[in-house]
Amino acid sequence: MTTQVKKICCLGAGYVGGPTCAVIAYKCHDIDVTIVDLNESRIAAWNSDHLPIYEPGLDKIVFERRGKNLFFTTQVEQSVLEADLIFVSVNTPTKKSGLGAGFAADLAYVESATRQIADVAKSSKIVVEKSTVPCRTAESMRTILEANSNENIRFDILSNPEFLAEGTAINDLLNPDRVLIGGLQTPEGMKAQQALVEVYAHWVPTDRIITTNLWSSELSKLAANALLAQRISSINALSAICEATGADIDEVAYACGRDTRIGPKFLKASVGFGGSCFQKDILNLVYLSEQLNLPEVAAYWKQVVDLNEYQKKRFVSRVIKTLFNTITNKKIAIFGFAFKKDTGDTRESAAITLCKDFIQENAKVRIYDPKVTTEQIFLDLSEPGVVDNTKQLKNRVTIAKSAYEASEDADAIVITTEWDEFKVSIELDYQKIYDQMHKPAFIFDGRLILDAEKLRNIGFRVHTIGRAEA
Ligand SMILES: NC(=O)c1ccc[n+]([C@@H]2O[C@H](COP(=O)([O-])OP(=O)(O)OC[C@H]3O[C@@H](n4cnc5c(N)ncnc54)[C@H](O)[C@@H]3O)[C@@H](O)[C@H]2O)c1
Ligand SMILES: O=c1ccn([C@@H]2O[C@H](COP(=O)(O)OP(=O)(O)O[C@H]3O[C@H](CO)[C@@H](O)[C@H](O)[C@H]3O)[C@@H](O)[C@H]2O)c(=O)[nH]1
């Protein structure tokens, strides 16, 4: 007989814990789901009308289940005590100092969450590693938990990595390509695995629920992100060749993607991938490879990140070169600051690197993003611990409330995020924008979203990633 899960607790109310467990509550009315976090303001926001993260469709789900079978609280102990199954969905950032700094994942939050469970639990629990972690982290969690178990309490560890992408999280959670559940291949481990399978089976077809051993599950998460990011770096590497030869990267991507063995997704050239996961997880894989004494494997994956940095620098150079080799005191309108459309998240956004480089070149940067707050932008551009650049930022950076405001008197527009509202045919009146800009008026499309021909007819000088200058 399998254990039936009745109460779930999730440690970590972030971009993953919040949406994932809200969807579980939405789809499983027979399960009580409590999401806990140490961060009081984050929990207060989850309990308010303004959720702490922007994600299309999330509000509806939270508002429908909150107070019924979905709860947000800072009361970690109580929630852990009551739960039969606990998701650990805390942050695992790249280590900033110590052994493996700059590469390895910082597992301090995972360990402290695990110890909290061990300290508080008075009955058996299934503990699910939801955070993205290096291979064999579950073993450390198990060691800590087992050292605290006795004949009345047992802990079973599962790995259930999350594959949602921001901006489409709710759809990804409601219709996942697959759900992956790793467990120890012992009778108890498989029983725990089955209990979690039954939770997802409330809405996910069972042929999409994959069960594997623990280590395959952990490694598959890093592998999936590495493979996805590798495609973007591959297409971005080709975009440099396109710019030099007259080939068009969108045409090349389309032609290659029509081969069913290659497929069309994740072949959009860009100013470089951002987000909290790709870089972190690949560096994590690089570190793991080095630790396993596999330097060639480490170098192979590291190149995916190096190419991404190169792509950002290459784009900055193109902007400067085109603007007559100097951008000192020129006004550059930045369209978009989030790492992709439909999110307010700026973690590792390419826009941050680009803006910092433009500021270093003494340009005046005017930023507009429909979802990112002014405070967040200044936080991302400040360099605490390196230099105090507050004064420089005040002189060089302003935030606009619209694309029109950002481009007033600008010398150039740089498209950094592919928000739909920047597309020519949808909302923006580019003639109006052109009329208010300095001439010649330049547009640099770092996302391949603009109709270059239409813009050239207005009078713009258009430069697009992956296309030669017209
Ligand atoms: N963001 C994504 O799209 C995404 C997708 C898949 C996987 N992941 C992985 O999921 C994990 C979480 O990512 P995120 O983006 O949700 O991070 P996040 O920073 O948004 O959220 C993590 C939360 O955990 C809380 N926390 C830390 N220690 C805690 C503890 N002991 N008890 C309770 N709460 C605690 C933090 O206060 C924070 O609010 C990471 O490992 C990440 O790599 C993220
Ligand atoms: O063809 C493409 C696709 C994406 N990107 C960029 O790549 C970054 C990441 O995009 P995306 O993968 O859509 O968003 P994330 O939310 O970072 O999701 C990734 O990272 C998550 C965290 O691990 C995983 O769960 C998801 O499966 C994985 O797609 C963004 O800057 C995108 O603009 C491109 O430049 N070209």
Coordinates of C-alpha atoms and ligand atoms in Angstrom, one line a residue:
M1 CA 0.0 0.0 0.0
T2 CA 1.3 3.5 -0.8
T3 CA 1.3 6.4 1.7
Q4 CA -1.4 8.9 0.8
V5 CA -0.2 12.4 1.0
K6 CA -2.6 14.7 2.9
K7 CA -0.5 17.6 4.0
I8 CA 2.3 19.2 2.1
C9 CA 4.7 21.8 3.3
C10 CA 7.1 23.7 1.0
L11 CA 10.2 25.3 2.4
G12 CA 10.9 28.4 0.2
A13 CA 8.2 30.7 -1.2
G14 CA 10.2 31.8 -4.3
Y15 CA 9.8 31.6 -8.0
V16 CA 9.6 27.8 -7.8
G17 CA 8.0 27.0 -4.4
G18 CA 5.2 29.5 -4.8
P19 CA 3.9 28.7 -8.3
T20 CA 4.6 24.9 -8.0
C21 CA 2.8 24.4 -4.7
A22 CA 0.0 26.8 -5.7
V23 CA -0.7 24.6 -8.7
I24 CA -0.6 21.4 -6.5
A25 CA -3.2 23.0 -4.2
Y26 CA -5.3 24.1 -7.3
K27 CA -5.3 20.6 -8.7
C28 CA -5.5 18.5 -5.5
H29 CA -8.3 19.8 -3.3
D30 CA -7.9 16.8 -1.0
I31 CA -4.4 18.0 0.0
D32 CA -3.5 20.9 2.3
V33 CA -0.5 22.8 1.0
T34 CA 1.4 25.3 3.2
I35 CA 4.2 27.3 1.8
V36 CA 6.7 28.7 4.3
D37 CA 9.5 31.2 4.1
L38 CA 11.9 32.9 6.5
N39 CA 11.4 36.1 4.6
E40 CA 8.4 37.9 6.3
S41 CA 7.8 40.5 3.6
R42 CA 7.7 37.8 0.9
I43 CA 5.1 35.9 2.9
A44 CA 3.1 39.0 3.5
A45 CA 3.1 39.7 -0.2
W46 CA 1.9 36.2 -0.9
N47 CA -1.0 36.8 1.5
S48 CA -1.8 40.2 -0.1
D49 CA -3.4 41.3 -3.4
H50 CA 0.0 42.0 -4.9
L51 CA 1.9 38.7 -5.2
P52 CA 5.7 39.0 -4.8
I53 CA 6.3 37.6 -8.3
Y54 CA 4.8 38.4 -11.7
E55 CA 3.8 35.3 -13.6
P56 CA 0.9 35.2 -16.0
G57 CA -2.1 33.2 -14.6
L58 CA -0.6 32.9 -11.1
D59 CA -2.9 35.4 -9.4
K60 CA -6.0 33.5 -10.4
I61 CA -4.8 30.2 -9.0
V62 CA -3.5 31.7 -5.7
F63 CA -6.7 33.8 -5.2
E64 CA -8.9 30.8 -5.9
R65 CA -7.2 28.4 -3.4
R66 CA -5.7 30.7 -0.7
G67 CA -7.3 30.2 2.7
K68 CA -9.0 27.0 1.4
N69 CA -6.2 24.4 0.9
L70 CA -3.3 26.8 0.2
F71 CA -1.6 28.7 3.0
F72 CA 1.5 31.0 3.2
T73 CA 3.2 31.4 6.5
T74 CA 6.5 32.1 8.3
Q75 CA 5.7 29.4 10.9
V76 CA 8.2 26.8 9.7
E77 CA 8.0 24.5 12.7
Q78 CA 4.3 24.1 12.8
S79 CA 4.1 23.4 9.1
V80 CA 6.9 20.9 9.1
L81 CA 5.4 19.1 12.2
E82 CA 2.1 18.6 10.4
A83 CA 3.2 17.7 6.9
D84 CA 3.6 14.1 5.5
L85 CA 5.6 15.4 2.5
I86 CA 8.0 18.4 2.5
F87 CA 9.4 20.1 -0.6
V88 CA 12.8 21.8 -0.1
S89 CA 12.6 24.6 -2.6
V90 CA 15.2 27.0 -1.3
N91 CA 17.7 29.0 -3.2
T92 CA 21.0 27.4 -4.3
P93 CA 23.1 30.3 -5.7
T94 CA 26.6 30.1 -7.0
K95 CA 29.1 30.2 -4.1
K96 CA 30.7 33.7 -3.8
S97 CA 33.6 32.6 -1.7
G98 CA 35.5 29.6 -0.4
L99 CA 36.0 26.3 -2.1
G100 CA 34.6 26.3 -5.6
A101 CA 33.8 30.0 -5.5
G102 CA 32.2 31.2 -8.7
F103 CA 31.3 27.7 -9.8
A104 CA 29.9 25.4 -7.1
A105 CA 26.3 25.7 -5.7
D106 CA 26.0 27.2 -2.3
L107 CA 24.2 24.4 -0.4
A108 CA 24.0 26.3 2.9
Y109 CA 20.2 27.0 2.5
V110 CA 19.5 23.4 1.6
E111 CA 21.4 22.1 4.5
S112 CA 19.8 24.5 7.0
A113 CA 16.4 23.6 5.7
T114 CA 17.2 19.9 6.1
R115 CA 18.4 20.4 9.6
Q116 CA 15.3 22.3 10.4
I117 CA 13.2 19.3 9.3
A118 CA 15.4 16.9 11.3
D119 CA 15.1 19.1 14.4
V120 CA 11.3 19.6 14.3
A121 CA 9.9 16.3 12.9
K122 CA 8.1 14.0 15.3
S123 CA 6.7 11.7 12.7
S124 CA 7.9 10.1 9.4
K125 CA 8.2 12.4 6.4
I126 CA 8.9 12.2 2.7
V127 CA 11.5 14.9 2.0
V128 CA 11.6 16.1 -1.6
E129 CA 14.6 17.9 -3.0
K130 CA 13.0 20.5 -5.4
S131 CA 15.9 22.9 -5.5
T132 CA 18.4 22.4 -8.3
V133 CA 21.4 20.8 -6.6
P134 CA 24.7 19.0 -7.6
C135 CA 24.5 15.3 -8.1
R136 CA 24.5 13.3 -4.8
T137 CA 23.2 16.2 -2.6
A138 CA 20.3 13.9 -1.6
E139 CA 22.9 11.6 0.0
S140 CA 24.0 14.5 2.3
M141 CA 20.4 15.3 3.1
R142 CA 19.7 11.6 3.9
T143 CA 22.8 11.4 6.2
I144 CA 21.6 14.4 8.2
L145 CA 18.0 13.2 8.4
E146 CA 19.0 9.6 9.2
A147 CA 21.3 10.7 12.0
N148 CA 18.1 12.2 13.5
S149 CA 15.7 9.4 12.9
N150 CA 14.7 6.6 15.3
E151 CA 12.4 3.6 15.4
N152 CA 9.3 5.9 15.3
I153 CA 10.5 8.3 12.6
R154 CA 11.9 7.6 9.2
F155 CA 12.7 10.0 6.4
D156 CA 12.6 9.1 2.7
I157 CA 14.3 11.4 0.3
L158 CA 13.2 12.0 -3.2
S159 CA 14.5 14.2 -6.0
N160 CA 11.9 16.1 -8.0
P161 CA 13.6 18.8 -10.0
E162 CA 11.5 21.6 -11.4
F163 CA 11.5 22.3 -15.2
L164 CA 9.2 25.4 -15.3
A165 CA 10.4 28.4 -17.2
E166 CA 9.6 31.9 -15.9
G167 CA 7.0 33.8 -17.8
T168 CA 5.2 30.5 -18.7
A169 CA 5.4 28.8 -15.3
I170 CA 1.7 28.2 -14.8
N171 CA 1.3 26.6 -18.2
D172 CA 4.4 24.6 -17.7
L173 CA 3.1 23.3 -14.4
L174 CA -0.4 22.6 -15.6
N175 CA 0.9 20.8 -18.8
P176 CA 4.4 19.6 -18.1
D177 CA 6.4 17.7 -20.8
R178 CA 7.4 15.5 -17.9
V179 CA 7.6 15.2 -14.2
L180 CA 10.8 13.6 -12.9
I181 CA 10.9 11.8 -9.6
G182 CA 14.1 10.1 -8.4
G183 CA 14.2 7.8 -5.4
L184 CA 16.3 5.1 -3.8
Q185 CA 15.5 1.8 -5.5
T186 CA 14.6 0.1 -2.2
P187 CA 11.1 -1.0 -1.3
E188 CA 10.7 2.1 1.0
G189 CA 12.2 4.5 -1.5
M190 CA 9.9 3.2 -4.3
K191 CA 6.9 3.5 -1.9
A192 CA 7.8 7.2 -1.3
Q193 CA 8.3 7.7 -5.0
Q194 CA 4.8 6.3 -5.6
A195 CA 3.2 8.6 -3.1
L196 CA 4.6 11.6 -5.0
V197 CA 3.6 10.1 -8.3
E198 CA 0.0 10.0 -7.0
V199 CA 0.1 13.7 -6.1
Y200 CA 1.0 14.6 -9.7
A201 CA -1.3 12.0 -11.1
H202 CA -4.2 14.3 -10.0
W203 CA -3.6 16.1 -13.3
V204 CA -0.5 14.9 -15.1
P205 CA -0.9 11.8 -17.4
T206 CA 1.0 9.0 -15.8
D207 CA 3.1 8.4 -19.0
R208 CA 4.6 11.8 -18.4
I209 CA 5.7 11.0 -14.9
I210 CA 9.1 9.5 -15.0
T211 CA 10.7 7.6 -12.1
T212 CA 14.4 7.1 -11.9
N213 CA 17.1 6.6 -9.4
L214 CA 18.0 9.6 -7.2
W215 CA 21.3 10.4 -9.0
S216 CA 19.9 10.3 -12.5
S217 CA 17.1 12.7 -11.4
E218 CA 19.6 15.1 -9.9
L219 CA 21.9 15.0 -12.9
S220 CA 19.0 15.2 -15.4
K221 CA 18.1 18.7 -14.1
L222 CA 21.6 20.1 -14.7
A223 CA 21.9 18.2 -18.0
A224 CA 18.6 19.6 -19.3
N225 CA 19.6 23.2 -18.6
A226 CA 23.1 22.6 -20.0
L227 CA 21.6 21.2 -23.2
L228 CA 19.1 24.1 -23.6
A229 CA 21.7 26.8 -22.9
Q230 CA 24.1 25.0 -25.3
R231 CA 21.6 25.5 -28.1
I232 CA 21.4 29.2 -27.4
S233 CA 25.2 29.5 -27.4
S234 CA 25.4 27.5 -30.6
I235 CA 22.9 29.8 -32.4
N236 CA 24.6 32.9 -30.9
A237 CA 28.0 31.6 -32.2
L238 CA 26.4 31.2 -35.6
S239 CA 24.9 34.7 -35.3
A240 CA 28.4 36.2 -35.4
I241 CA 29.1 34.3 -38.6
C242 CA 25.9 35.6 -40.1
E243 CA 26.8 39.2 -39.3
A244 CA 30.1 38.7 -41.1
T245 CA 28.7 36.9 -44.2
G246 CA 25.3 38.2 -45.0
A247 CA 23.4 35.0 -43.9
D248 CA 20.4 35.8 -41.7
I249 CA 20.3 33.9 -38.3
D250 CA 16.5 33.6 -38.3
E251 CA 16.6 32.0 -41.7
V252 CA 19.5 29.7 -40.6
A253 CA 17.6 28.7 -37.4
Y254 CA 14.4 28.0 -39.3
A255 CA 16.2 26.0 -41.9
C256 CA 18.1 23.9 -39.3
G257 CA 15.1 23.6 -37.0
R258 CA 12.9 22.1 -39.7
D259 CA 15.1 19.0 -39.4
T260 CA 13.0 17.0 -36.9
R261 CA 16.2 15.7 -35.4
I262 CA 17.1 19.3 -34.4
G263 CA 13.7 20.8 -33.8
P264 CA 12.8 24.5 -33.8
K265 CA 12.9 25.4 -30.1
F266 CA 15.6 27.3 -28.3
L267 CA 17.2 28.5 -31.5
K268 CA 16.5 32.2 -31.1
A269 CA 19.6 34.3 -31.3
S270 CA 19.8 37.0 -28.6
V271 CA 22.0 39.3 -26.7
G272 CA 22.8 36.3 -24.5
F273 CA 20.8 34.1 -22.2
G274 CA 20.0 35.3 -18.7
G275 CA 17.9 34.1 -15.8
S276 CA 18.8 32.6 -12.4
C277 CA 19.4 29.1 -13.7
F278 CA 21.3 28.5 -16.9
Q279 CA 24.7 30.1 -15.9
K280 CA 24.5 28.8 -12.3
D281 CA 23.6 25.3 -13.3
I282 CA 26.2 25.0 -16.0
L283 CA 28.9 26.3 -13.7
N284 CA 27.7 23.8 -11.2
L285 CA 28.1 21.0 -13.8
V286 CA 31.6 22.4 -14.7
Y287 CA 32.5 22.2 -11.0
L288 CA 31.1 18.7 -10.7
S289 CA 33.1 17.6 -13.8
E290 CA 36.3 19.1 -12.3
Q291 CA 35.7 17.3 -9.0
L292 CA 35.3 14.1 -10.9
N293 CA 38.7 14.7 -12.5
L294 CA 37.1 15.2 -16.0
P295 CA 38.8 18.5 -17.1
E296 CA 37.9 18.0 -20.8
V297 CA 34.2 17.6 -19.9
A298 CA 34.4 20.7 -17.6
A299 CA 36.0 22.8 -20.4
Y300 CA 33.3 21.7 -22.9
W301 CA 30.5 23.0 -20.8
K302 CA 32.3 26.0 -19.6
Q303 CA 32.5 27.2 -23.2
V304 CA 28.7 27.5 -23.3
V305 CA 28.9 30.2 -20.6
D306 CA 32.0 31.8 -22.1
L307 CA 30.3 32.2 -25.5
N308 CA 27.3 33.8 -23.7
E309 CA 29.7 36.4 -22.2
Y310 CA 31.3 36.9 -25.6
Q311 CA 27.9 37.5 -27.2
K312 CA 27.1 40.3 -24.8
K313 CA 30.5 42.0 -25.3
R314 CA 30.2 41.6 -29.1
F315 CA 26.9 43.4 -29.0
V316 CA 28.2 46.2 -26.9
S317 CA 31.1 46.7 -29.3
R318 CA 28.8 46.7 -32.2
V319 CA 26.7 49.5 -30.6
I320 CA 29.8 51.6 -29.8
K321 CA 31.4 51.1 -33.2
T322 CA 28.2 52.0 -35.0
L323 CA 27.7 55.1 -32.9
F324 CA 31.0 56.5 -34.4
N325 CA 33.2 54.8 -31.9
T326 CA 32.1 56.9 -28.9
I327 CA 29.0 56.9 -26.8
T328 CA 30.1 59.5 -24.3
N329 CA 27.1 61.5 -23.2
K330 CA 25.0 59.9 -25.8
K331 CA 21.5 58.9 -24.8
I332 CA 20.7 55.3 -25.1
A333 CA 17.2 54.1 -24.5
I334 CA 17.1 50.5 -23.1
F335 CA 13.9 48.7 -24.0
G336 CA 13.5 45.9 -21.4
F337 CA 15.4 45.0 -18.3
A338 CA 14.0 41.6 -17.3
F339 CA 15.9 38.5 -18.5
K340 CA 13.0 37.6 -20.8
K341 CA 9.5 38.7 -21.5
D342 CA 6.5 38.2 -19.1
T343 CA 8.6 38.2 -15.9
G344 CA 9.8 40.9 -13.6
D345 CA 12.8 38.8 -12.8
T346 CA 16.2 40.4 -13.6
R347 CA 18.6 37.8 -12.3
E348 CA 21.6 37.5 -14.7
S349 CA 19.7 39.6 -17.2
A350 CA 21.8 40.5 -20.2
A351 CA 20.5 44.0 -19.9
I352 CA 22.5 44.4 -16.6
T353 CA 25.8 43.7 -18.4
L354 CA 24.9 45.9 -21.3
C355 CA 23.9 48.9 -19.2
K356 CA 27.0 48.6 -17.0
D357 CA 29.2 48.6 -20.1
F358 CA 27.3 51.6 -21.6
I359 CA 27.7 53.5 -18.3
Q360 CA 31.4 52.7 -18.2
E361 CA 31.6 54.3 -21.7
N362 CA 30.0 57.4 -20.1
A363 CA 26.7 57.1 -22.0
K364 CA 23.4 58.3 -20.5
V365 CA 21.1 55.3 -20.1
R366 CA 17.4 55.6 -20.0
I367 CA 15.6 52.3 -19.1
Y368 CA 12.1 51.2 -19.6
D369 CA 10.7 47.8 -18.5
P370 CA 7.0 47.2 -18.0
K371 CA 7.5 44.9 -15.0
V372 CA 10.8 45.7 -13.3
T373 CA 10.8 48.3 -10.5
T374 CA 13.1 51.3 -10.3
E375 CA 14.6 50.0 -7.0
Q376 CA 15.5 46.7 -8.6
I377 CA 17.2 48.3 -11.6
F378 CA 19.4 50.5 -9.3
L379 CA 20.1 47.5 -7.1
D380 CA 21.2 45.5 -10.2
L381 CA 23.4 48.3 -11.5
S382 CA 25.1 49.1 -8.2
E383 CA 28.4 47.5 -7.4
P384 CA 28.6 47.3 -3.6
G385 CA 31.9 45.9 -2.4
V386 CA 33.6 46.8 -5.8
V387 CA 33.3 50.6 -6.1
D388 CA 30.7 52.9 -4.7
N389 CA 29.1 53.9 -8.0
T390 CA 25.9 55.5 -6.6
K391 CA 26.9 59.0 -7.8
Q392 CA 27.8 57.7 -11.3
L393 CA 24.5 55.9 -11.5
K394 CA 22.5 59.0 -10.5
N395 CA 24.2 61.0 -13.2
R396 CA 24.0 58.3 -15.9
V397 CA 20.8 56.3 -15.4
T398 CA 17.2 57.3 -15.5
I399 CA 14.1 55.2 -15.5
A400 CA 11.2 55.9 -17.9
K401 CA 7.6 55.0 -17.5
S402 CA 7.1 54.1 -21.2
A403 CA 9.1 53.3 -24.3
Y404 CA 8.2 56.8 -25.6
E405 CA 9.6 58.5 -22.5
A406 CA 12.8 56.4 -22.7
S407 CA 13.4 57.3 -26.3
E408 CA 12.8 61.0 -26.1
D409 CA 16.0 62.8 -27.4
A410 CA 17.8 59.4 -27.6
D411 CA 20.6 58.7 -30.0
A412 CA 19.9 55.0 -30.0
I413 CA 17.4 52.4 -28.9
V414 CA 18.6 49.0 -27.7
I415 CA 16.1 46.2 -27.5
T416 CA 17.2 43.9 -24.6
T417 CA 14.0 42.1 -23.7
E418 CA 11.5 40.7 -26.2
W419 CA 8.4 42.2 -24.6
D420 CA 5.5 42.0 -27.1
E421 CA 4.7 45.7 -26.6
F422 CA 8.0 46.6 -28.4
K423 CA 7.0 44.8 -31.6
V424 CA 6.3 47.2 -34.5
S425 CA 3.0 45.8 -35.4
I426 CA 1.5 45.4 -32.0
E427 CA 1.5 48.7 -30.0
L428 CA 4.4 51.1 -30.4
D429 CA 4.2 53.9 -32.9
Y430 CA 7.8 54.0 -34.1
Q431 CA 7.2 57.0 -36.3
K432 CA 6.4 59.0 -33.2
I433 CA 9.5 57.6 -31.6
Y434 CA 11.7 58.4 -34.6
D435 CA 10.4 62.0 -34.7
Q436 CA 11.5 62.6 -31.1
M437 CA 15.0 61.1 -31.4
H438 CA 18.4 62.6 -32.4
K439 CA 19.3 62.0 -36.0
P440 CA 20.6 59.7 -37.3
A441 CA 18.4 57.6 -35.1
F442 CA 19.7 54.1 -34.4
I443 CA 17.9 50.9 -33.3
F444 CA 19.8 47.9 -32.1
D445 CA 17.6 44.8 -32.0
G446 CA 19.2 42.4 -29.6
R447 CA 16.1 40.1 -29.8
L448 CA 15.2 39.9 -33.4
I449 CA 11.6 41.1 -32.8
L450 CA 11.5 44.2 -35.0
D451 CA 10.5 44.6 -38.6
A452 CA 13.7 46.1 -39.9
E453 CA 12.3 47.0 -43.3
K454 CA 9.4 49.0 -41.8
L455 CA 11.7 50.8 -39.5
R456 CA 14.2 51.6 -42.3
N457 CA 11.3 53.1 -44.3
I458 CA 10.6 55.4 -41.4
G459 CA 14.3 56.5 -41.4
F460 CA 15.8 54.4 -38.6
R461 CA 19.3 52.9 -39.0
V462 CA 18.6 49.4 -37.9
H463 CA 21.1 46.9 -36.6
T464 CA 20.0 43.4 -35.8
I465 CA 21.8 40.6 -34.1
G466 CA 22.7 37.9 -36.5
R467 CA 22.2 40.0 -39.6
A468 CA 24.8 42.0 -41.6
E469 CA 24.4 45.7 -41.6
A470 CA 22.0 46.7 -44.4
Ligands
LIG1 N1 13.5 30.3 -10.9 C1 13.3 29.3 -11.7 O1 12.7 29.5 -12.7 C2 13.7 27.9 -11.3 C3 13.2 26.8 -12.1 C4 13.6 25.5 -11.7 C5 14.4 25.3 -10.6 N2 14.8 26.4 -9.9 C6 15.6 26.0 -8.7 O2 14.7 26.1 -7.6 C7 15.4 26.6 -6.4 C8 14.7 27.8 -5.9 O3 14.7 28.8 -6.9 P1 13.8 30.2 -6.8 O4 14.0 30.9 -8.1 O5 12.5 29.8 -6.3 O6 14.6 30.9 -5.6 P2 14.1 32.2 -4.7 O7 15.3 32.9 -4.3 O8 13.1 32.9 -5.5 O9 13.3 31.5 -3.5 C9 13.9 30.8 -2.5 C10 13.3 31.1 -1.2 O10 13.7 30.2 -0.2 C11 13.7 30.9 1.1 N3 14.4 30.1 2.1 C12 15.8 30.0 2.2 N4 16.1 29.1 3.2 C13 14.9 28.8 3.8 C14 14.5 28.0 4.9 N5 15.4 27.3 5.6 N6 13.2 27.9 5.2 C15 12.3 28.5 4.5 N7 12.5 29.3 3.4 C16 13.8 29.4 3.1 C17 14.3 32.2 0.7 O11 13.9 33.2 1.7 C18 13.6 32.5 -0.7 O12 12.4 33.2 -0.5 C19 16.8 26.9 -6.8 O13 17.6 25.8 -6.5 C20 16.7 27.0 -8.3 O14 17.9 26.7 -9.0 C21 14.5 27.6 -10.2
LIG2 O1 15.9 30.5 -28.1 C1 16.1 31.1 -27.0 C2 15.5 30.7 -25.8 C3 15.8 31.4 -24.6 N1 16.7 32.5 -24.7 C4 17.0 33.2 -23.4 O2 17.5 32.2 -22.5 C5 17.2 32.7 -21.2 C6 16.4 31.6 -20.4 O3 15.1 31.4 -21.0 P1 14.1 30.3 -20.5 O4 14.8 29.0 -20.5 O5 12.9 30.4 -21.4 O6 13.7 30.8 -19.0 P2 14.1 30.2 -17.6 O7 13.0 30.7 -16.7 O8 15.5 30.6 -17.3 O9 14.0 28.6 -17.7 C7 15.1 27.8 -17.8 O10 15.7 27.5 -16.5 C8 14.8 27.0 -15.5 C9 15.5 26.9 -14.2 O11 16.3 25.8 -14.1 C10 14.3 25.6 -16.1 O12 13.4 25.0 -15.1 C11 13.7 25.8 -17.4 O13 13.3 24.5 -17.9 C12 14.7 26.4 -18.4 O14 14.0 26.7 -19.6 C13 16.4 34.0 -21.3 O15 17.2 35.1 -21.2 C14 15.9 33.9 -22.8 O16 15.7 35.2 -23.3 C15 17.3 32.8 -25.9 O17 18.1 33.7 -25.9 N2 17.0 32.1 -27.0

